[in-house]
Coordinates of C-alpha atoms and ligand atoms in Angstrom, one line a residue:
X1 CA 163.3 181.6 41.9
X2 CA 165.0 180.4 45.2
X3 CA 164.0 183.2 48.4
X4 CA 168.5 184.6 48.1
X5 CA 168.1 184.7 44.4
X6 CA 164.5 187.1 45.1
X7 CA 166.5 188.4 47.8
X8 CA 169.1 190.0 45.1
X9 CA 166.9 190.9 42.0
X10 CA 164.8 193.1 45.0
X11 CA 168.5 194.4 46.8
X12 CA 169.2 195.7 42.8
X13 CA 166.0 196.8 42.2
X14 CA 165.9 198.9 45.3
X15 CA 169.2 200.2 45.0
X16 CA 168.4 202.3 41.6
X17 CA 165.0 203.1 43.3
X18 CA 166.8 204.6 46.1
X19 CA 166.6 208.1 47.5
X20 CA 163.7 208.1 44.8
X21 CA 160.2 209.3 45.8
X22 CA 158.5 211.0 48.3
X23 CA 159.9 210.0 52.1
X24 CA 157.8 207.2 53.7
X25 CA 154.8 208.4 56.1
X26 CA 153.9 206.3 58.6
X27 CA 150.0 206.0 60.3
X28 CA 151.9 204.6 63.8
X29 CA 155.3 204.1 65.2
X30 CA 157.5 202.5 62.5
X31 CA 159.7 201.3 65.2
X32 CA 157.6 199.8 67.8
X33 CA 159.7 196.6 67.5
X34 CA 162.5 198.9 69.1
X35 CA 166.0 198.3 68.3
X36 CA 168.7 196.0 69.2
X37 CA 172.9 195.2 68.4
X38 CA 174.6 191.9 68.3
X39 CA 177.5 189.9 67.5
X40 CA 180.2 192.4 68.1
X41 CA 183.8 192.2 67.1
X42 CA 186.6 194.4 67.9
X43 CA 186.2 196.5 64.6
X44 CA 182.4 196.1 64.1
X45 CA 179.2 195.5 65.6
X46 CA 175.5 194.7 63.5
X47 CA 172.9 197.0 63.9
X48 CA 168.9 195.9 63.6
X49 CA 165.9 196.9 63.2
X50 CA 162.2 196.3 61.7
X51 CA 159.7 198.7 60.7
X52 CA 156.4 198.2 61.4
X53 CA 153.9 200.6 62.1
X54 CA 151.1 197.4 62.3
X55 CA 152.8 195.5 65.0
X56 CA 150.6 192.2 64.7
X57 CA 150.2 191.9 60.8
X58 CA 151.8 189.5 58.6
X59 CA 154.0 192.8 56.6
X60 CA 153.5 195.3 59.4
X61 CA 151.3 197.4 58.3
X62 CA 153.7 198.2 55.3
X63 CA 153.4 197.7 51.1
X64 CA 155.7 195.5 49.6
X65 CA 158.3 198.1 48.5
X66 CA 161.7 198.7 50.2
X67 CA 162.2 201.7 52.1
X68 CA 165.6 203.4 53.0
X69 CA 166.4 203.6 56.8
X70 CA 169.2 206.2 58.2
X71 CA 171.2 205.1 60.8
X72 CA 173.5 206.8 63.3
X73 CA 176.2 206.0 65.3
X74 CA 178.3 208.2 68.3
X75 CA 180.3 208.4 71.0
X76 CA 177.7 210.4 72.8
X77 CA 174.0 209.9 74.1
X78 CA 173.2 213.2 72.8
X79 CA 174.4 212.0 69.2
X80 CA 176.8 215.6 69.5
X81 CA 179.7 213.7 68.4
X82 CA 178.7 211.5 65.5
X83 CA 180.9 208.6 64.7
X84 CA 179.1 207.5 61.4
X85 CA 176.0 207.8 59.9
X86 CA 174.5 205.7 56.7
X87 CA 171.5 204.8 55.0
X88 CA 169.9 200.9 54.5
X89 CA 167.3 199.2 52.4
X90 CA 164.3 197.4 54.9
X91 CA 163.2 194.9 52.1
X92 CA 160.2 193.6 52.5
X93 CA 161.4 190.3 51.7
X94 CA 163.0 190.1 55.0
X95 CA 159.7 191.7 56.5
X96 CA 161.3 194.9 56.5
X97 CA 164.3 194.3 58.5
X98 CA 167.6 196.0 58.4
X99 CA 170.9 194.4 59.6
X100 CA 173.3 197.0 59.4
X101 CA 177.3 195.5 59.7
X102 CA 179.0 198.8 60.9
X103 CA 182.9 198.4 60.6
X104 CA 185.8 200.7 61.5
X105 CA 184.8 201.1 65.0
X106 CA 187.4 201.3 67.6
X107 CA 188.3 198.3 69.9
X108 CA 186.9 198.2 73.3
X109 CA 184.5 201.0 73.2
X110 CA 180.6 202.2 73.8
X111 CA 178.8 203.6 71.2
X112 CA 175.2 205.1 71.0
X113 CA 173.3 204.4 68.2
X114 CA 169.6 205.2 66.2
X115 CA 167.4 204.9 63.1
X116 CA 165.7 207.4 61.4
X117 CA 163.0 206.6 58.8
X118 CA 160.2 209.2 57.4
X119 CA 159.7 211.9 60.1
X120 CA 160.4 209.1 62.7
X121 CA 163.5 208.2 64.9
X122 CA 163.9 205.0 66.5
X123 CA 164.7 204.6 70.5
X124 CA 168.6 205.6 71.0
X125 CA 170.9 202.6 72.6
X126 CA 174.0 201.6 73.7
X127 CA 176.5 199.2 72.0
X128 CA 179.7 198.0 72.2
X129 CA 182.9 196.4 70.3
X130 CA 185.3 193.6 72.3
X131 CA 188.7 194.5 73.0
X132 CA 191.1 194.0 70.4
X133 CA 193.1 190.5 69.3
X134 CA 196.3 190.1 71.4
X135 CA 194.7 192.2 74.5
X136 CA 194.6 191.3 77.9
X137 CA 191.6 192.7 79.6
X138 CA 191.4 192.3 83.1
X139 CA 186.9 191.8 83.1
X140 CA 184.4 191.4 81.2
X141 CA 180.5 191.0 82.4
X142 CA 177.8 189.2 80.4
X143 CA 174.4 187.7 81.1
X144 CA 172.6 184.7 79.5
X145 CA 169.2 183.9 79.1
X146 CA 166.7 181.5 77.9
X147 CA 163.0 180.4 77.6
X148 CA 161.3 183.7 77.6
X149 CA 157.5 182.4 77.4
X150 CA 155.0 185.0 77.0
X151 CA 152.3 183.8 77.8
X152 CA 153.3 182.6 81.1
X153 CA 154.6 185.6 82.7
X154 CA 156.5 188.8 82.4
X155 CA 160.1 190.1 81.8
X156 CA 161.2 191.8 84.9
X157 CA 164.2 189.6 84.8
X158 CA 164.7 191.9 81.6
X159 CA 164.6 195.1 83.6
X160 CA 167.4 193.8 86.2
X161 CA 169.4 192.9 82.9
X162 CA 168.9 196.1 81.0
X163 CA 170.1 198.0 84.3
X164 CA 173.0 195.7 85.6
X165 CA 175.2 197.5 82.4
X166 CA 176.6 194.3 81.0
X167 CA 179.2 194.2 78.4
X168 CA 177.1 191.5 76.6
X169 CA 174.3 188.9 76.5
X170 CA 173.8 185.6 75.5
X171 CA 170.3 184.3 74.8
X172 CA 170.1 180.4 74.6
X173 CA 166.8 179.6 72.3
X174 CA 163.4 179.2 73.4
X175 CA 162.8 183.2 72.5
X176 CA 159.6 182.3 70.9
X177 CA 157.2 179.5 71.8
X178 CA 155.3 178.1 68.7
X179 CA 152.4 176.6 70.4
X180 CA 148.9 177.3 70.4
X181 CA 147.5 179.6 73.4
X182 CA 146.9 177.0 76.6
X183 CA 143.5 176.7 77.5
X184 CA 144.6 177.8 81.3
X185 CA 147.0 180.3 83.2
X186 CA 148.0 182.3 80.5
X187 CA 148.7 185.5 81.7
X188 CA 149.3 186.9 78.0
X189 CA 147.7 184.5 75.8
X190 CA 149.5 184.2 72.3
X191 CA 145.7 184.2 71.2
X192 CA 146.9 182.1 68.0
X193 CA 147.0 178.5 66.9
X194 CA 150.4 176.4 66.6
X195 CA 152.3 178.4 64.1
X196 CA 153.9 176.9 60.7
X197 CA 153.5 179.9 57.8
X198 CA 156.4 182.5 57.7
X199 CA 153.4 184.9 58.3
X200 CA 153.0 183.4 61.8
X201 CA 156.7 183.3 63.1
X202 CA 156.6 187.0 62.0
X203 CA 153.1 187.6 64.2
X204 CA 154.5 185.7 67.3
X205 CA 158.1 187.1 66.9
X206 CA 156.2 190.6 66.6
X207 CA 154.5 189.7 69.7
X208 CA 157.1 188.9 71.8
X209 CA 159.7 191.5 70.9
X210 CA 156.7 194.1 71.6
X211 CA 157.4 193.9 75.1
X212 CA 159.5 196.9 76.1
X213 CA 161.5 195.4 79.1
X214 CA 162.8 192.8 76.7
X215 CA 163.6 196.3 74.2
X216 CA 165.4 197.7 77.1
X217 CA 167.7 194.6 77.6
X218 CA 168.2 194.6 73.9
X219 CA 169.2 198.1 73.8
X220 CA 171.6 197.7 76.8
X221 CA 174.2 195.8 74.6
X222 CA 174.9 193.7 72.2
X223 CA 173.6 190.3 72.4
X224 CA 174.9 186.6 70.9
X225 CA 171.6 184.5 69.9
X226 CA 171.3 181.0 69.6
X227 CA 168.2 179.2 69.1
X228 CA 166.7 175.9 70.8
X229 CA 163.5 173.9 69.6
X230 CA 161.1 176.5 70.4
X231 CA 161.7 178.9 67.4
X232 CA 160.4 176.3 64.8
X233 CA 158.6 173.1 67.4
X234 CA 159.3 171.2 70.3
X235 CA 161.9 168.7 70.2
X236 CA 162.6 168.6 66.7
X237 CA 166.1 167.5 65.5
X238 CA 166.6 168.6 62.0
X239 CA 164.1 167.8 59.2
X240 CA 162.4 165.2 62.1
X241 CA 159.5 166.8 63.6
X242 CA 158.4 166.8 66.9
X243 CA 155.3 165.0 65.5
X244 CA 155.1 161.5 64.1
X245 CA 154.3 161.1 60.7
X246 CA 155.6 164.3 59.5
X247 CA 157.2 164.1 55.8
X248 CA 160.4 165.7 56.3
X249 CA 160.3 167.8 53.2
X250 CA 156.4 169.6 54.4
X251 CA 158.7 170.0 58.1
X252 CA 161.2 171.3 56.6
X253 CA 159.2 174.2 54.4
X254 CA 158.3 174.7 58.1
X255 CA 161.5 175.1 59.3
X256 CA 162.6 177.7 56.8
X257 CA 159.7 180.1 57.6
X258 CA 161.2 179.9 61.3
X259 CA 164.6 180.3 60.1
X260 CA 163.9 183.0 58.3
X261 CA 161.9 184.9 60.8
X262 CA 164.3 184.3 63.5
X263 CA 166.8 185.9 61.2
X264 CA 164.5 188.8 60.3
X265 CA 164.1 189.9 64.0
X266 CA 167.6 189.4 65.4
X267 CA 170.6 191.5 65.6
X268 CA 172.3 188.3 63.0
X269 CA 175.6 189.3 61.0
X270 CA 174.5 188.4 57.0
X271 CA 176.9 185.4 56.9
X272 CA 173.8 183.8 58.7
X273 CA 171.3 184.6 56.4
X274 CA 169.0 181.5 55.8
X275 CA 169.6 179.4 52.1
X276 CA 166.1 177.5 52.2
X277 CA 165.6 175.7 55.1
X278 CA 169.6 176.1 56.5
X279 CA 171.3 178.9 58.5
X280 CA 174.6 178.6 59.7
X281 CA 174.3 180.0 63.4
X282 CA 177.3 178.9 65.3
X283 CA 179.8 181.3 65.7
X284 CA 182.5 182.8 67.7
X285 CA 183.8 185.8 69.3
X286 CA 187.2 186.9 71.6
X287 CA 187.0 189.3 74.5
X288 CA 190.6 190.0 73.9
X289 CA 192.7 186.9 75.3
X290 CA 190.2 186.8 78.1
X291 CA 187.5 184.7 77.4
X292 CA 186.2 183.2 73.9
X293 CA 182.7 182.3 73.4
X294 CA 181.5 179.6 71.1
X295 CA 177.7 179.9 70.2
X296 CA 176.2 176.8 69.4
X297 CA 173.7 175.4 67.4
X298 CA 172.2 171.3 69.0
X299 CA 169.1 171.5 66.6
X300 CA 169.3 171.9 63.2
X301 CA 172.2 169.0 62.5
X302 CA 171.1 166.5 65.3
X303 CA 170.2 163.1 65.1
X304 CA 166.6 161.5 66.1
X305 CA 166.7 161.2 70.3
X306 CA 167.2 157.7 71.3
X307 CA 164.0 156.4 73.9
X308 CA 161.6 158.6 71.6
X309 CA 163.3 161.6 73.0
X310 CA 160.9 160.1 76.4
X311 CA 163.0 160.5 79.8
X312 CA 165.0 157.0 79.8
X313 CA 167.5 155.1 81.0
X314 CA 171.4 154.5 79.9
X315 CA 171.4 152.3 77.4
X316 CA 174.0 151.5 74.0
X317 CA 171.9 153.3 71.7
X318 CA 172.6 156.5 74.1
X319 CA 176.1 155.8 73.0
X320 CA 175.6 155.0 69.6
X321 CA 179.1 156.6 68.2
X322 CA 177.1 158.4 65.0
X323 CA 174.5 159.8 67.3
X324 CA 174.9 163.1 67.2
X325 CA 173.9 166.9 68.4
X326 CA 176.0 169.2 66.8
X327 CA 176.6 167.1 63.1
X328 CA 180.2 166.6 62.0
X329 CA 181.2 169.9 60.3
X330 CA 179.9 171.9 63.8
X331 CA 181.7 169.7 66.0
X332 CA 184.6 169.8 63.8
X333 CA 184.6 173.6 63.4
X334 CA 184.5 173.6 67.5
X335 CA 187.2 171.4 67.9
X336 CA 190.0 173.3 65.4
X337 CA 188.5 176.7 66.9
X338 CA 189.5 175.5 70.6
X339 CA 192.6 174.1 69.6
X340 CA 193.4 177.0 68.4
X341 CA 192.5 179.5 71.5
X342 CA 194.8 181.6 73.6
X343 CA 191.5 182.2 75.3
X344 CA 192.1 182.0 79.0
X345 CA 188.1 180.9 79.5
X346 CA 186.7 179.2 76.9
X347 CA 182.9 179.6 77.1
X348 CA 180.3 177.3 75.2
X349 CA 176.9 178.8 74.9
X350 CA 174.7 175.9 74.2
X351 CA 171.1 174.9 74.3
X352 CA 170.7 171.8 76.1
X353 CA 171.9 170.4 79.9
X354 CA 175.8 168.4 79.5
X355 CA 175.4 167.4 83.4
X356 CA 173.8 163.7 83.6
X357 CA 171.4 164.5 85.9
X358 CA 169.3 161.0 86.8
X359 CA 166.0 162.3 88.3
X360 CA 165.2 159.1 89.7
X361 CA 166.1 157.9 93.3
X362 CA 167.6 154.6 94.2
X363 CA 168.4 152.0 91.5
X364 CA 166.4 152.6 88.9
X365 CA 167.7 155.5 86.7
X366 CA 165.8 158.2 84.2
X367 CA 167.6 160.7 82.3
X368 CA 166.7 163.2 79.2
X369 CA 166.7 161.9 76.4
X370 CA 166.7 165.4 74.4
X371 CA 169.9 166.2 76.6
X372 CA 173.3 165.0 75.7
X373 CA 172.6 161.9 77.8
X374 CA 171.0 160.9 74.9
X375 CA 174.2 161.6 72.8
X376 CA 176.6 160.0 75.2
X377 CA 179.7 159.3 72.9
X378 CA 179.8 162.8 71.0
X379 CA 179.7 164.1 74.7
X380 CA 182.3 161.9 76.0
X381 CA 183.9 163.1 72.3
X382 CA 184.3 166.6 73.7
X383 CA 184.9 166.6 77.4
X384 CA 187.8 164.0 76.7
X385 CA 188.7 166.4 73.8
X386 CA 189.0 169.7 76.0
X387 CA 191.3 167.0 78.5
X388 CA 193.3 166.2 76.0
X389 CA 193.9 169.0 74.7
X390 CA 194.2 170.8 77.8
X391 CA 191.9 173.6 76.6
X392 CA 191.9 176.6 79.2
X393 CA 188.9 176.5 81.7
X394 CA 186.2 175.6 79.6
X395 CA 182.5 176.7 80.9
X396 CA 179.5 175.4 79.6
X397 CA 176.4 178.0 80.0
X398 CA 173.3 176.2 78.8
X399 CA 169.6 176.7 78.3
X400 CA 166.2 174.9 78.3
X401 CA 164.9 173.8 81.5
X402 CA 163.7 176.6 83.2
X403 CA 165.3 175.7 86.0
X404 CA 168.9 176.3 87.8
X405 CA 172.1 173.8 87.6
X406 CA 175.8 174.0 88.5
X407 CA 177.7 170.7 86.9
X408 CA 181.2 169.5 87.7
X409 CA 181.4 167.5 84.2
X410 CA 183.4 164.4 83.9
X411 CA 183.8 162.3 80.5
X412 CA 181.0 160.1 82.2
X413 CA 179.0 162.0 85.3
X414 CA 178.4 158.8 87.0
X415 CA 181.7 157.8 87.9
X416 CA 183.5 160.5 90.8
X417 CA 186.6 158.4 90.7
X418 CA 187.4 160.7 86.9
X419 CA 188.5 164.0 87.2
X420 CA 186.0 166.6 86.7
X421 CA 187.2 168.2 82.9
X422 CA 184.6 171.4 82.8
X423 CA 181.9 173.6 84.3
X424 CA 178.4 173.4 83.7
X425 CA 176.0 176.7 84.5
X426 CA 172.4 175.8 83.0
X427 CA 170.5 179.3 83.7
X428 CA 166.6 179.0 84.4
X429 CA 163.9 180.5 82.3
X430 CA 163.2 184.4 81.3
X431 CA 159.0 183.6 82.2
X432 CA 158.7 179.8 80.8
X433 CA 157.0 177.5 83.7
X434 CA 159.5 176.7 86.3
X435 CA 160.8 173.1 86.1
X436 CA 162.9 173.3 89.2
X437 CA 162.7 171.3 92.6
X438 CA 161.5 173.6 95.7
X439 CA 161.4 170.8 98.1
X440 CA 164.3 170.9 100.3
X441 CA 164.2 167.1 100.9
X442 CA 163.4 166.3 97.0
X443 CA 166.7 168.9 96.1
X444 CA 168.9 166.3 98.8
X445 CA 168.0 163.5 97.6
X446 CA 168.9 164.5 93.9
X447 CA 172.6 165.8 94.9
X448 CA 172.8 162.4 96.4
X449 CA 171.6 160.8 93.3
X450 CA 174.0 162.5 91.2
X451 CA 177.7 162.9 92.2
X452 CA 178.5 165.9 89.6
X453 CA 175.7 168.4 90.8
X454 CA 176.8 171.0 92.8
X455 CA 173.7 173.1 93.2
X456 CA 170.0 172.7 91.8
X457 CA 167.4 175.9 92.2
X458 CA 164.2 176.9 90.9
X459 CA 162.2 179.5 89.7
X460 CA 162.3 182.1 86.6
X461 CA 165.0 184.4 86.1
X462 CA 168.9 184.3 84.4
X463 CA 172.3 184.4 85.2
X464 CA 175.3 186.6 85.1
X465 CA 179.1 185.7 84.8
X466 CA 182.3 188.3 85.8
X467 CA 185.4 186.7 84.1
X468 CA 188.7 187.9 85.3
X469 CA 192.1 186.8 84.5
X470 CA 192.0 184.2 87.6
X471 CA 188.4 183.4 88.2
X472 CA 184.7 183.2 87.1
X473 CA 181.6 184.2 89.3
X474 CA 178.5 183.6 88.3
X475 CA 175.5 184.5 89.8
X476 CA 172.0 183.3 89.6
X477 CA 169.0 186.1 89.6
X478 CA 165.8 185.0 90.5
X479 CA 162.2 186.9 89.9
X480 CA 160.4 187.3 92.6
X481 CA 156.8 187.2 91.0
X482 CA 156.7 186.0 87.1
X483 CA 153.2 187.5 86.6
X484 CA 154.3 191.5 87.6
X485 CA 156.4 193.1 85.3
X486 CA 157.9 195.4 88.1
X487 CA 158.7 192.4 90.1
X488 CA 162.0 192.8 92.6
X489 CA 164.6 189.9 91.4
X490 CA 166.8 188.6 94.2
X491 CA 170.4 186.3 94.2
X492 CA 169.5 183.2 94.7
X493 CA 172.8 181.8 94.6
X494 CA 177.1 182.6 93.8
X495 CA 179.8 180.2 92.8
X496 CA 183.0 180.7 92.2
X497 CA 185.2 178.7 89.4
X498 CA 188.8 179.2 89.8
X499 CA 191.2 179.4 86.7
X500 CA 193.2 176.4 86.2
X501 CA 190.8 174.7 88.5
X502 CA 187.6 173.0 86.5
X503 CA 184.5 172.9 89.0
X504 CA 182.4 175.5 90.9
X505 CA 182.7 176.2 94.3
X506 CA 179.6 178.1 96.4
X507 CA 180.8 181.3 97.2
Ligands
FE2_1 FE1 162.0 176.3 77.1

């Protein structure tokens, strides 16, 4: 039997069994994974949660039976005026998860929400739908984040997030890290080997999620996911493994067990629930007319890097016309969604850098390979596509590097003389080791490298965006100490993007 056809003799099976028996009793906190919302609309918003007493066991400390979770919603944090209340199935098929799709809700609106299981009530939290279709807000606030290492430092960038009251989040993969523990500096060692079985994506999802400054931001709002490599192994591009030799089909059991892990622990509408080793993950969502957001997903339809994926430079087979990061049906989903837009910004949140950075000074020339460099006519594909088309102020917010960028994006970044099509803010990492440039004199002598970058930072930390109907600011937050959890977080720096004018400007 496939895992969805499991899944549905188990959802049947459960649903006569329901209400049935004595009410579960728990040896420890049921919800010490906390609880989290995501992918709201302007009717509807998905609930989640996972029980699991056992926080670092393959099934959490729980037998393989289902058991019924209540869940609450209201327009109060006292939970005195109840919206709605319900009741789902955590299956243990899905590691006992529950991804609850509330709809009805009305537009534009804050809501508190909680489980209740056995004698035991989850942590409350806030939530919220988007304003409505044919709307014009005047704001909206949101945050995006990436590369959240454990073992390499803490979350306090979490804590300014969960207390700056955003109206929603974007994470940008690297959530997890499959690797073994390092041998040196880890501050909290994963204290596992590389992981492959769905059992160890659970453990090292459990792990990380266990932190409660990363709870708190969770419970702050909803949040859009995405993945990058990190969820399932470095640098992989569909069923080709960051390792040579790997036969596709064993990498691709592999991938499955992280698919379907990452799906267990995040706030994910069902429409992404994993068939085997596929999930569709890109998505979309409207903040009224103000500002669309387009989730995307660069790893799981990608083809090989060019160069070995090894830093490289330009070459044809970086412009090979079939190379590709997003595959043909995502890109051609993208394309008829921003077509289609009365969005006035049109945000992308993607994994990997647009900007052409070459890190090398003079005349020779070394870019990424796993960046769009390495997939230079599908790129040239879509900023001549948003030119064309004249699609409103597209933004790019981006992922990976664990270290801060601002872009001006032409159709090739080399050449000034083109007009510069969109914005590019790449966001640095959560707690992942910082990859940025410190040295004043190294930071000069990249800008003068590389005519499109407007600002280069390092450190850990994320970013924030305020859209309004003529302008974007977005500001970059950086931790002041990775390795304390109470650690102060400090602006290190603003920029400005003006509507109808593609570029960022220092503010
Ligand atoms: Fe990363």
């Amino acid at each position: 039997m496939t895992a969805s056809a499991t899944l549905v003799a188990s959802l049947a099976l459960a649903r006569r069994g329901r209400g049935e028996g004595r009410p579960p009793r728990f040896s420890a906190n049921p919800f010490s994974l906390g609880v989290a919302s995501g992918d709201p609309a302007a009717d509807s918003v998905v609930l989640w949660t996972r029980l699991a007493p056992e926080l670092l066991t393959a099934d959490g400390g729980l037998a393989p039976e289902p058991i019924p979770v209540a869940w609450e919603v209201a327009h109060d944090e006292g939970f005195a005026r109840i919206v709605a209340t319900g009741s789902a199935l955590a299956l243990p098929q899905l590691a006992h998860s529950v991804h609850v799709e509330l709809d009805g809700l009305e537009p534009d609106r804050w809501y508190w929400y909680r489980f209740h299981c056995g004698d035991a009530t989850s942590p409350k939290a806030r939530t919220r739908t988007l304003p409505a279709e044919g709307t014009s807000p005047t704001a909206a606030r949101f945050a995006f984040a990436s590369c959240q290492n454990h073992e390499t430092g803490h979350y306090a960038a979490y804590r300014h997030m969960a207390e700056a009251g955003y109206d929603l989040v974007f994470h940008l993969g690297d959530y997890i890290y499959e690797m073994k523990s390092k041998a040196k500096g880890a501050i909290r060692p994963h204290g596992m080997p590389e992981i492959l079985s769905l059992a160890d994506y659970r453990i090292r999802h459990a792990l990380y999620r266990s932190d409660p400054l990363l709870q708190a931001a969770h419970a702050a709002c909803p949040w859009m996911v995405t993945w990058d490599d990190h969820e399932v192994d470095n640098n992989y591009c569909d069923a080709v493994s960051e390792e040579e030799g790997i036969d596709p089909v064993a990498f691709l059991e592999r991938r499955a067990n992280a698919y379907q892990a990452y799906y267990e622990m995040m706030p994910l509408r069902h429409a992404c629930l994993p068939r085997g080793a596929d999930m569709r993950l890109y998505r979309d969502a409207a903040f009224g007319d103000l500002a669309a957001f387009y989730v995307l997903d660069t790893r799981q339809y990608r083809s090989d890097q060019p160069h070995g994926g090894h830093w490289h430079g330009i070459t044809a087979e970086c412009s090979a016309p079939e190379a590709t990061m997003l595959g043909r049906e995502q890109a051609g989903w993208l394309a008829s969604r921003l077509i289609e837009s009365p969005a006035r910004w049109n945000v992308l949140a993607q994994q990997v850098m647009l900007g052409m950075v070459d890190r090398t000074a003079g005349e020779d020339s070394r870019y990424a390979m796993d960046q769009w460099p390495g997939y230079l006519a599908e790129r040239r594909r879509l900023l001549d596509f948003m030119a064309d088309r004249r699609v409103p102020n597209p933004v790019i917010l981006t992922g990976d590097i664990h270290s801060n960028w601002v872009n001006d994006l032409r159709a090739d970044d080399r050449d000034p003389s083109l007009p510069v099509v969109a914005t590019e803010f790449v966001g640095t990492g959560i707690s992942s080791p910082p990859n940025g440039l410190t040295d004043p004199g190294k930071v000069e002598e990249l800008m003068a490298e590389n005519p499109s970058l407007v600002w280069h930072g390092g450190g850990n930390g994320y970013a924030s965006c305020t859209v309004s109907r003529d302008r974007m600011d977005t500001t970059f937050f950086t931790v002041d100490d990775v390795a304390l959890p109470d650690s102060s977080v400090s602006v290190a720096a603003r920029f400005t993007v003006e509507s109808g004018r593609p570029g960022a400007t220092r503010a």
